[in-house]
Short mmCIF file of C-alpha atoms in Angstrom, two decimals:
data_model
loop_
_atom_site.label_atom_id
_atom_site.label_comp_id
_atom_site.label_asym_id
_atom_site.label_seq_id
_atom_site.Cartn_x
_atom_site.Cartn_y
_atom_site.Cartn_z
CA MET X 122 56.44 187.92 15.75
CA THR X 123 56.78 187.37 19.34
CA ALA X 124 60.11 186.67 21.09
CA TYR X 125 59.73 184.19 23.91
CA SER X 126 62.38 183.94 26.86
CA PHE X 127 61.43 180.69 28.44
CA SER X 128 63.45 179.03 30.90
CA PRO X 129 65.18 175.58 29.70
CA THR X 130 63.60 172.27 30.22
CA LEU X 131 65.25 169.52 32.47
CA VAL X 132 65.63 166.28 30.26
CA LEU X 133 65.55 163.05 32.33
CA ASN X 134 66.14 159.61 30.70
CA ALA X 135 63.20 157.02 30.80
CA ASP X 136 64.24 155.93 34.15
CA TYR X 137 63.68 159.74 35.63
CA GLN X 138 67.32 160.33 36.14
CA PRO X 139 69.06 163.28 34.36
CA LEU X 140 70.82 162.37 31.05
CA SER X 141 73.88 164.19 32.68
CA TYR X 142 74.65 166.24 35.76
CA PHE X 143 77.37 168.35 34.48
CA PRO X 144 76.71 169.96 32.17
CA LEU X 145 73.11 169.50 33.44
CA SER X 146 70.85 167.80 30.44
CA LEU X 147 68.59 170.85 29.40
CA TRP X 148 66.81 171.55 26.25
CA SER X 149 65.46 174.88 24.93
CA TRP X 150 61.72 175.30 24.83
CA GLN X 151 61.68 174.98 20.95
CA ASP X 152 63.46 171.50 21.05
CA THR X 153 61.16 170.60 24.07
CA ILE X 154 58.11 171.60 21.95
CA LYS X 155 59.16 169.69 18.91
CA ALA X 156 59.97 166.57 20.80
CA VAL X 157 56.40 166.59 22.48
CA PHE X 158 54.79 166.89 18.93
CA LEU X 159 57.22 164.10 17.71
CA ASP X 160 55.80 161.83 20.92
CA ARG X 161 59.38 161.09 21.96
CA VAL X 162 59.00 162.53 25.32
CA ASN X 163 56.59 162.68 28.15
CA ILE X 164 55.76 165.90 30.02
CA VAL X 165 56.49 165.52 33.71
CA SER X 166 56.01 169.00 34.98
CA GLU X 167 55.21 172.61 33.49
CA TYR X 168 55.91 176.20 33.76
CA ASP X 169 52.98 178.71 33.95
CA GLU X 170 54.07 180.26 30.88
CA VAL X 171 52.13 179.29 27.43
CA VAL X 172 53.38 179.21 24.19
CA ARG X 173 50.63 180.01 21.37
CA SER X 174 50.14 179.94 17.76
CA PRO X 175 47.01 181.10 15.84
CA GLY X 176 45.52 177.58 16.53
CA PHE X 177 47.31 176.01 19.23
CA SER X 178 48.47 176.87 22.95
CA MET X 179 50.28 174.61 25.50
CA LYS X 180 52.14 175.29 28.73
CA VAL X 181 55.97 175.12 28.44
CA PRO X 182 57.36 171.86 29.85
CA SER X 183 59.75 172.59 32.79
CA VAL X 184 60.73 168.81 32.95
CA ILE X 185 60.39 165.84 30.39
CA SER X 186 61.38 162.28 30.24
CA LEU X 187 62.43 160.46 27.14
CA LYS X 188 60.26 157.74 26.17
CA GLU X 189 63.08 155.39 25.21
CA TYR X 190 65.94 154.67 27.76
CA VAL X 191 69.36 156.12 26.41
CA LYS X 192 72.42 154.08 27.60
CA ASN X 193 75.37 155.84 29.19
CA GLN X 194 78.59 155.46 27.21
CA LYS X 195 80.60 152.74 28.65
CA SER X 196 83.71 154.83 29.02
CA PRO X 197 83.80 158.60 29.26
CA VAL X 198 85.41 160.45 26.45
CA PHE X 199 88.93 161.80 27.44
CA THR X 200 88.68 165.74 27.39
CA ARG X 201 89.86 168.34 29.41
CA PHE X 202 86.24 169.01 31.02
CA ASN X 203 85.99 165.38 32.06
CA VAL X 204 89.52 165.58 33.69
CA PHE X 205 88.34 168.66 35.49
CA LEU X 206 85.23 166.72 36.33
CA ARG X 207 86.98 163.45 37.39
CA ASP X 208 89.22 165.73 39.62
CA ARG X 209 86.22 167.74 41.01
CA PHE X 210 87.65 170.88 39.65
CA SER X 211 90.53 170.81 42.20
CA CYS X 212 94.39 171.29 41.69
CA GLN X 213 95.70 167.70 42.38
CA TYR X 214 98.63 169.10 43.84
CA CYS X 215 97.59 171.88 46.25
CA GLY X 216 93.90 170.79 46.50
CA SER X 217 92.51 174.16 45.81
CA VAL X 218 89.01 174.09 43.90
CA LYS X 219 89.01 176.26 40.80
CA GLN X 220 86.65 177.41 38.15
CA SER X 221 87.32 175.41 34.92
CA HIS X 222 89.15 178.73 33.30
CA ASP X 223 91.39 178.84 36.25
CA LEU X 224 92.55 175.16 35.65
CA THR X 225 95.16 173.79 33.37
CA PHE X 226 96.15 169.93 32.89
CA ASP X 227 99.48 168.79 33.90
CA HIS X 228 101.18 165.51 32.56
CA VAL X 229 102.59 163.79 35.71
CA ILE X 230 105.17 162.20 33.51
CA PRO X 231 105.96 165.23 31.24
CA ARG X 232 105.64 164.71 27.63
CA SER X 233 109.10 165.73 27.04
CA LEU X 234 109.92 162.80 29.08
CA GLY X 235 107.87 160.42 27.18
CA GLY X 236 104.47 161.00 29.23
CA ARG X 237 101.31 160.29 27.19
CA THR X 238 98.24 162.52 27.22
CA ASN X 239 95.69 159.96 28.66
CA TRP X 240 93.70 159.24 31.70
CA ASN X 241 96.36 157.73 33.69
CA ASN X 242 99.13 160.57 33.15
CA VAL X 243 96.87 163.66 33.20
CA VAL X 244 95.44 165.65 36.25
CA ALA X 245 93.87 169.01 36.77
CA ALA X 246 96.46 171.62 38.08
CA CYS X 247 96.14 175.38 39.21
CA ARG X 248 98.19 177.74 37.02
CA PRO X 249 100.90 178.10 39.79
CA CYS X 250 101.45 174.62 40.47
CA ASN X 251 101.47 173.75 36.98
CA PHE X 252 104.22 176.30 36.34
CA LYS X 253 106.05 175.20 39.77
CA LYS X 254 106.09 171.61 38.38
CA GLY X 255 107.09 172.56 34.85
CA SER X 256 108.61 169.68 32.84
CA LYS X 257 110.05 167.96 35.93
CA ARG X 258 109.07 164.56 37.14
CA SER X 259 106.87 164.45 40.51
CA LYS X 260 109.64 163.01 42.46
CA GLU X 261 112.22 165.49 41.47
CA ILE X 262 110.10 168.27 42.84
CA ASN X 263 108.30 166.22 45.50
CA MET X 264 105.04 167.16 44.04
CA PHE X 265 102.61 164.19 43.87
CA PRO X 266 99.12 164.19 42.57
CA ILE X 267 96.49 163.90 45.54
CA ILE X 268 94.78 161.00 43.68
CA LYS X 269 96.52 158.69 41.30
CA PRO X 270 95.04 159.56 37.93
CA GLU X 271 93.13 156.93 36.19
CA ALA X 272 90.22 156.59 33.78
CA PRO X 273 86.75 157.35 35.43
CA SER X 274 83.50 155.63 35.02
CA THR X 275 80.58 157.37 33.52
CA ASN X 276 78.80 156.91 37.00
CA LEU X 277 81.91 158.50 38.73
CA LEU X 278 81.63 161.51 36.47
CA LYS X 279 77.96 161.87 37.07
CA LYS X 280 78.32 161.54 41.00
CA ASN X 281 80.93 164.42 40.81
CA GLY X 282 78.74 166.38 38.64
CA ARG X 283 76.06 166.41 41.39
CA TYR X 284 78.54 168.53 43.50
CA PHE X 285 78.55 171.26 41.16
CA PRO X 286 74.99 172.71 40.59
CA PRO X 287 74.28 175.02 37.84
CA ASN X 288 73.55 178.70 38.51
CA TYR X 289 69.86 178.31 37.71
CA LEU X 290 67.69 175.53 39.23
CA HIS X 291 63.80 175.62 38.86
CA GLU X 292 61.90 174.49 41.72
CA SER X 293 60.22 172.00 39.46
CA TRP X 294 63.51 170.12 38.86
CA ARG X 295 64.53 169.54 42.52
CA ASP X 296 62.78 166.25 42.89
CA PHE X 297 64.69 164.82 40.02
CA LEU X 298 68.22 166.14 40.84
CA TYR X 299 70.40 165.37 43.87
CA TRP X 300 69.20 162.08 44.93
CA ASP X 301 71.61 161.91 47.78
CA THR X 302 70.34 164.97 49.59
CA GLU X 303 69.12 164.93 52.80
CA LEU X 304 65.13 165.36 53.08
CA GLU X 305 63.92 168.12 55.06
CA SER X 306 62.09 166.85 58.29
CA ASN X 307 59.27 168.72 60.06
CA ASN X 308 60.02 167.79 63.56
#
């Protein structure tokens, strides 16, 4: 048996926009081949690599689009990661940008003082700022969030996700990502 190590496939919605930017909507080559055979996707671009079986061979898709449009959720799920994405991975007290594993989330009104764990009361914070603020109110310690916390739209999270590209971007994906990037000019 041959072990394949193909790159993942970028998955676009029926409107040719990625299902999500962060994390980027990617499928394994196995899931992609299965979706092709079930006629659920259109192949938009292919890698040079070929997958083979005794009676079949095909190039591995690098970009696919779904045949049926998948609607976005009306409102994003409240998760630690989505809070970080809403706040663009920056501490809302000092403004420093961090990796997700270097961030915590802080209750603007501490839970010990009746604060709730929801979009309107939780912000991303670096560990030093979170430790400094502790269980005090913002006005007691003069530490206020840079941006007032509120529930984000799905579009805001998608927009923010565009600022954090993954470590790997295949050349064939570039036409479908980062719609707002400036086009190269040959002047």
